[in-house]
CSV table of N, CA and C in Angstrom, one decimal:
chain,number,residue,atom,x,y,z
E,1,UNK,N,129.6,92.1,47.1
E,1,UNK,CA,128.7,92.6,46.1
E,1,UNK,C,129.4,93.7,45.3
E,2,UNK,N,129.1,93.4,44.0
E,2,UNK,CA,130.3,94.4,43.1
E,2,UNK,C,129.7,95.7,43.0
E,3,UNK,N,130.4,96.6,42.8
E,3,UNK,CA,129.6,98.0,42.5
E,3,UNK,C,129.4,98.1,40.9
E,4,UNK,N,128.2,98.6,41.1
E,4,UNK,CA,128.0,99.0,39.3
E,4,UNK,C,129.3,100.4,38.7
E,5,UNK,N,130.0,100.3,37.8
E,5,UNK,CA,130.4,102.0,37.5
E,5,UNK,C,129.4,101.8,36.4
E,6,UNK,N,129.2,103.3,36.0
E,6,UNK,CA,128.5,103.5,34.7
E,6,UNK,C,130.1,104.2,33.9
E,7,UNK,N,130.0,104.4,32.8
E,7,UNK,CA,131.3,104.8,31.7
E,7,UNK,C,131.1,106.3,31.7
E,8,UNK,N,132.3,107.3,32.0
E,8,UNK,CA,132.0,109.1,31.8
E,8,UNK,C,133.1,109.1,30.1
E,9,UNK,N,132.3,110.0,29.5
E,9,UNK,CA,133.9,110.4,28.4
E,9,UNK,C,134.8,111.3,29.0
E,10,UNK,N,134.7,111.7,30.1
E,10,UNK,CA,135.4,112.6,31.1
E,10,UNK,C,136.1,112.0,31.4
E,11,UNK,N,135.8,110.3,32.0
E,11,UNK,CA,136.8,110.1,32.6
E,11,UNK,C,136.9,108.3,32.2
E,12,UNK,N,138.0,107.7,31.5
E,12,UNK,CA,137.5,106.6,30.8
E,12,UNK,C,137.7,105.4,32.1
E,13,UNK,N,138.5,105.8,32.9
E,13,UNK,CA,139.0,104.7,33.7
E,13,UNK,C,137.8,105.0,35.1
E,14,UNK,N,136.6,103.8,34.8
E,14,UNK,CA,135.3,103.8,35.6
E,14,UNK,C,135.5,103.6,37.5
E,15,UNK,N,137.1,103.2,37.4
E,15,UNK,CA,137.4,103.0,38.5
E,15,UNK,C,137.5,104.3,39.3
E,16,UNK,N,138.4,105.0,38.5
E,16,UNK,CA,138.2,106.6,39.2
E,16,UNK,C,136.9,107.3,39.7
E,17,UNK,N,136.3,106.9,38.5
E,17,UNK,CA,134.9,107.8,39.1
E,17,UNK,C,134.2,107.5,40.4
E,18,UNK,N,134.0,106.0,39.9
E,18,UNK,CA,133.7,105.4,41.4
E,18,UNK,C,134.5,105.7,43.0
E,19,UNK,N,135.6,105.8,42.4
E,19,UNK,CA,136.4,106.4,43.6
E,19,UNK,C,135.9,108.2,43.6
E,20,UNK,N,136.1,108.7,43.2
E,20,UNK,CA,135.8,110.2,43.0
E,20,UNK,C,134.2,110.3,43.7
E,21,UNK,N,133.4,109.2,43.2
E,21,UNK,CA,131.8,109.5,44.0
E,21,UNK,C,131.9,108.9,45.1
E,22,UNK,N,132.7,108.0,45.5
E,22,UNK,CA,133.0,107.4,47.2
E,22,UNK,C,133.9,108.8,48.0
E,23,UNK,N,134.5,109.3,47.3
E,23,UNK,CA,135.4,110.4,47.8
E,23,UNK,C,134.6,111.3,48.5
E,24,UNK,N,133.3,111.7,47.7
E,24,UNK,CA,132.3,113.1,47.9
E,24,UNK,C,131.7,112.8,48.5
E,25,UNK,N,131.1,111.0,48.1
E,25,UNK,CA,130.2,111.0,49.7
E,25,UNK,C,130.3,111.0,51.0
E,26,UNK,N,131.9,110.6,51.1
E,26,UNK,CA,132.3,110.2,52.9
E,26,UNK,C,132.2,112.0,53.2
E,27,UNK,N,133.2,112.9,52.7
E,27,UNK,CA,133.4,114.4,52.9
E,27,UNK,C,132.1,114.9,52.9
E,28,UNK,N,130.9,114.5,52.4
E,28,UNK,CA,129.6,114.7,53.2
E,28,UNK,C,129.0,114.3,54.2
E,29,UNK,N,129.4,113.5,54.3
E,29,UNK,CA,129.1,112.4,55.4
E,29,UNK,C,130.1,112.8,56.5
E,30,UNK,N,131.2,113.6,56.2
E,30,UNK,CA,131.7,113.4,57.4
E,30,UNK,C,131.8,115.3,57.8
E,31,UNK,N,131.2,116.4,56.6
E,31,UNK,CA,130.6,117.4,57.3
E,31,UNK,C,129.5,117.6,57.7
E,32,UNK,N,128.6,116.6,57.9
E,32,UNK,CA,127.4,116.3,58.5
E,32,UNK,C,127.8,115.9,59.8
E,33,UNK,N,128.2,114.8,60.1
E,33,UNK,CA,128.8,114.8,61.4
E,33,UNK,C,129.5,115.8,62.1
E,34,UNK,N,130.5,116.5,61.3
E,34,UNK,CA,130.9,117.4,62.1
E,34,UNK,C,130.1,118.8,62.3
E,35,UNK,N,128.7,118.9,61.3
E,35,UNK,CA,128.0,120.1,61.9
E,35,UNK,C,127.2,119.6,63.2
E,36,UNK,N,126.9,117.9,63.1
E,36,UNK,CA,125.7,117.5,63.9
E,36,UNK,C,127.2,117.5,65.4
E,37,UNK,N,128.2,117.6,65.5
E,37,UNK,CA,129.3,117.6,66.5
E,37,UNK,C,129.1,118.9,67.3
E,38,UNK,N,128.8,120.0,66.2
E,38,UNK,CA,129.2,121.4,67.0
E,38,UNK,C,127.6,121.7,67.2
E,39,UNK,N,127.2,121.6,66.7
E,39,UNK,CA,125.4,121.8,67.4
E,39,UNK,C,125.4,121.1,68.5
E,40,UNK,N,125.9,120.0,69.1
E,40,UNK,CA,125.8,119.3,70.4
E,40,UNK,C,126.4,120.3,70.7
E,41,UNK,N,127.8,120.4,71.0
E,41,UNK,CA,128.6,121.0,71.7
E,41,UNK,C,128.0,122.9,71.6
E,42,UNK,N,127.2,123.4,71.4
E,42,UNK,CA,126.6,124.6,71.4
E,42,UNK,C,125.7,124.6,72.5
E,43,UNK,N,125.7,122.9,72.9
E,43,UNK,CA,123.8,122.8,73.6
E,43,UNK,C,124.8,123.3,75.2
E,44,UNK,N,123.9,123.7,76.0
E,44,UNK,CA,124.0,124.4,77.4
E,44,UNK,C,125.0,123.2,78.5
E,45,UNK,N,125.9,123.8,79.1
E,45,UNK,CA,126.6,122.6,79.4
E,45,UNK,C,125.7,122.0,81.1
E,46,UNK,N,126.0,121.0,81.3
E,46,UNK,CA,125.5,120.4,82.9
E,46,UNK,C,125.2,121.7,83.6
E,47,UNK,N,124.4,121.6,84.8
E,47,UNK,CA,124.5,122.6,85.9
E,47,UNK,C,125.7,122.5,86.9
E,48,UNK,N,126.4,123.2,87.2
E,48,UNK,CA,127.4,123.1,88.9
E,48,UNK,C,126.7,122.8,89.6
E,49,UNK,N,127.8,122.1,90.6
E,49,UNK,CA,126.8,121.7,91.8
E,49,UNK,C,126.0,122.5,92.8
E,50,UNK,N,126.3,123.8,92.9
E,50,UNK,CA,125.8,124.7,93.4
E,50,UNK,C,124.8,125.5,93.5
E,51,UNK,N,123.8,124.9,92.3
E,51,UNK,CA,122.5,125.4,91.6
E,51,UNK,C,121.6,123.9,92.1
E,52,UNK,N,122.1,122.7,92.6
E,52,UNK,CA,121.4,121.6,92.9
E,52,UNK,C,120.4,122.5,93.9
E,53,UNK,N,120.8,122.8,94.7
E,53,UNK,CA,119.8,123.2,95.7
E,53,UNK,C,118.7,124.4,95.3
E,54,UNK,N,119.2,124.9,94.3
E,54,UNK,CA,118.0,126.1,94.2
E,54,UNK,C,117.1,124.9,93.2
E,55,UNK,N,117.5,124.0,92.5
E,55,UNK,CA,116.8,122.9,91.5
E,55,UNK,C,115.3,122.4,92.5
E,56,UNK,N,116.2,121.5,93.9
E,56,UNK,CA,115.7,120.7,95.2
E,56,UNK,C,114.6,122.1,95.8
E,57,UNK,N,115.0,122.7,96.0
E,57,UNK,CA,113.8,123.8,96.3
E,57,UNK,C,112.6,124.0,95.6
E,58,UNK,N,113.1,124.1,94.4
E,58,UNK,CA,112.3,124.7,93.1
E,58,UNK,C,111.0,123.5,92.9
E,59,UNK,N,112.2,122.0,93.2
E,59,UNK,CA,111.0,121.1,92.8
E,59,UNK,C,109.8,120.3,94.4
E,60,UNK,N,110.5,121.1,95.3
E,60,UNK,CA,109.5,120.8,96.7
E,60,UNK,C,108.5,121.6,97.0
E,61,UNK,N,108.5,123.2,95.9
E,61,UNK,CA,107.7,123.9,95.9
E,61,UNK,C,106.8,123.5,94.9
E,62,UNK,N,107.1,122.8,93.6
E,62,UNK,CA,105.9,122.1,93.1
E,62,UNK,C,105.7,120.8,93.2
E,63,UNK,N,106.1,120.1,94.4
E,63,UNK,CA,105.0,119.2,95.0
E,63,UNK,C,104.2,119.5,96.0
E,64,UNK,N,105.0,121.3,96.5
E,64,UNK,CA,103.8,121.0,97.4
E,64,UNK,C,102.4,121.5,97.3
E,65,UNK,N,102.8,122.3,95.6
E,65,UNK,CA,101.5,123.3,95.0
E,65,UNK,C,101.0,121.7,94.6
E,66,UNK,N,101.5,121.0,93.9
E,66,UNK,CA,100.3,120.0,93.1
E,66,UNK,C,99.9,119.4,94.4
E,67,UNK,N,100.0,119.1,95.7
E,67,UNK,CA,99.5,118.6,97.1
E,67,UNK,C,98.4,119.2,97.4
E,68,UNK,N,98.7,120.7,97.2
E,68,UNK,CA,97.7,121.6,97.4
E,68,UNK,C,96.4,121.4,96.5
E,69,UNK,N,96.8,121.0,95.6
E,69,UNK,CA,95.6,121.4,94.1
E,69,UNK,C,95.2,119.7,94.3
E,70,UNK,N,95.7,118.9,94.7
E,70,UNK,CA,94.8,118.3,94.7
E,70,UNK,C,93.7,117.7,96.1
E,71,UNK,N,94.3,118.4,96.9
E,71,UNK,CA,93.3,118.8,98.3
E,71,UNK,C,92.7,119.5,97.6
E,72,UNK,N,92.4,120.8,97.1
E,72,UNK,CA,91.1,121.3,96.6
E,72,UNK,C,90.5,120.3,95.7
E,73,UNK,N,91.1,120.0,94.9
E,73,UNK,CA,90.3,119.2,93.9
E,73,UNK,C,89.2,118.0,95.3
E,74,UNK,N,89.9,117.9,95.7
E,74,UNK,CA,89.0,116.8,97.1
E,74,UNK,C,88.0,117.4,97.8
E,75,UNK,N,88.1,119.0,97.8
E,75,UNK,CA,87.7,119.9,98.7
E,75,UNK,C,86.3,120.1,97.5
E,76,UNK,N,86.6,120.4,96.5
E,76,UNK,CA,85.7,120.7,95.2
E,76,UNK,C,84.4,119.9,95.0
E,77,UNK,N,85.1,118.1,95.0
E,77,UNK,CA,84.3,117.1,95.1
E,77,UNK,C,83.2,117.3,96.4
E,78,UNK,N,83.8,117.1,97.5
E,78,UNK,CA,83.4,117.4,98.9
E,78,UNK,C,82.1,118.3,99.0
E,79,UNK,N,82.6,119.4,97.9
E,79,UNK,CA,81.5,120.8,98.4
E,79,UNK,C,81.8,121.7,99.2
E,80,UNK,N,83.0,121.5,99.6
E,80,UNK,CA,83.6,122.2,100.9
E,80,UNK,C,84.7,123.4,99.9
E,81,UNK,N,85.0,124.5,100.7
E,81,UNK,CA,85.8,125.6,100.0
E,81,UNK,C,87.2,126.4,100.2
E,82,UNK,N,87.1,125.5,101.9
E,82,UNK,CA,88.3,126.1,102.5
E,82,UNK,C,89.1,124.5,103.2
E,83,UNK,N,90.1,124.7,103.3
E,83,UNK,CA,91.2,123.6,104.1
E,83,UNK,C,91.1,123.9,105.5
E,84,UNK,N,90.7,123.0,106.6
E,84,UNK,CA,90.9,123.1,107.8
E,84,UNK,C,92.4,123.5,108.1
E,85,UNK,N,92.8,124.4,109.4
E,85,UNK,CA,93.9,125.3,109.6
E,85,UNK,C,94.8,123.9,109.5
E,86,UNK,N,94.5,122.7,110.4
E,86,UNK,CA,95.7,122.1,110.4
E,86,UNK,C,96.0,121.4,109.5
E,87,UNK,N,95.0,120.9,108.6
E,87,UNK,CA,95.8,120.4,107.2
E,87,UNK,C,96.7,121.3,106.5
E,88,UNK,N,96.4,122.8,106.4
E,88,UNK,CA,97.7,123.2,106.2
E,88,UNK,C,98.7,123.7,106.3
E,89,UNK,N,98.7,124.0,108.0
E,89,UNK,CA,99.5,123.5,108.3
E,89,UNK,C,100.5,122.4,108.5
E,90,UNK,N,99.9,121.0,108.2
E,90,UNK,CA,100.7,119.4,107.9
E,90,UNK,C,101.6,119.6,106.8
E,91,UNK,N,100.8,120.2,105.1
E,91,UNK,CA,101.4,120.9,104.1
E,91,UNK,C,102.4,121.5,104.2
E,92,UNK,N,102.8,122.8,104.7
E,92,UNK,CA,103.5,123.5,105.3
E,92,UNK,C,105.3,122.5,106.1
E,93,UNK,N,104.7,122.1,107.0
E,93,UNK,CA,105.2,121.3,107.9
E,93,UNK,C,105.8,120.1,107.2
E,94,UNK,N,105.0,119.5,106.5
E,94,UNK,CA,105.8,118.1,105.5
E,94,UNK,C,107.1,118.7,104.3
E,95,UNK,N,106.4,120.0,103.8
E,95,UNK,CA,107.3,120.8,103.0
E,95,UNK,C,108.5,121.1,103.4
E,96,UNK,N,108.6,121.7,104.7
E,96,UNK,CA,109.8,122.1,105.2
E,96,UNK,C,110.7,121.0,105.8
E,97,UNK,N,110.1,120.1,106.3
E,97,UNK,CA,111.1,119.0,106.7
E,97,UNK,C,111.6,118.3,105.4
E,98,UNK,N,110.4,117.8,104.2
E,98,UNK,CA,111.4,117.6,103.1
E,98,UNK,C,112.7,118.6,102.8
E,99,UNK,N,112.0,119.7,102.9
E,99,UNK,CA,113.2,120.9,102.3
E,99,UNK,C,114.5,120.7,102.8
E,100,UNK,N,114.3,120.8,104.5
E,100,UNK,CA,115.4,120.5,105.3
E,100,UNK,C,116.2,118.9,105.3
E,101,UNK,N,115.5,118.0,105.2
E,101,UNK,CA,116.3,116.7,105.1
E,101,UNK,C,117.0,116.6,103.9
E,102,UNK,N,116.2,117.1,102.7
E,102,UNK,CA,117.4,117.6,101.3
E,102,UNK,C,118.3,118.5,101.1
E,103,UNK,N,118.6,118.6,102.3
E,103,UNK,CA,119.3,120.3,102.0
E,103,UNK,C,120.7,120.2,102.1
């Protein structure tokens, strides 16, 4: 497909221009990439492996709250207002052995 030039009195040989406006657009095109390069490279790097476990902790303690909240929500339905001792104790007890088998 041919490019259109249009004619500058600036510049009579239309081929130049055309090169001159291919020139400006890559050099935008390619400081656009290179700001969209350092903005990544700004973003927070991986965690070490050493923070997996406070991660594994962090997320056994909210499954065991959403466990919780949805035994009340059961408990709500029910009409009832308290968790019998050993259901949570099971809670408790399922928590910590997940905790412990991921650890």
């Amino acid at each position: 497909m041919a490019r259109t030039v249009y004619e500058n009195p600036s510049c009579p040989d239309g081929r130049a221009l055309a090169q001159a406006q291919r020139d400006t657009a890559e050099s935008e095109h390619s400081t656009f990439r290179e700001k969209k390069r350092k903005l990544q490279s700004d973003a927070l790097p991986p965690l070490p492996v050493y923070n997996r476990a406070v991660l594994e902790a962090h997320r056994a303690e909210k499954v065991g709250r959403v466990h919780m909240d949805q035994l009340d929500t059961g408990l709500a339905l029910e009409g009832r207002k308290k968790h019998a001792l050993e259901t949570q104790l099971r809670c408790c007890e399922r928590k910590m052995v997940w905790m412990v088998s991921h650890a």
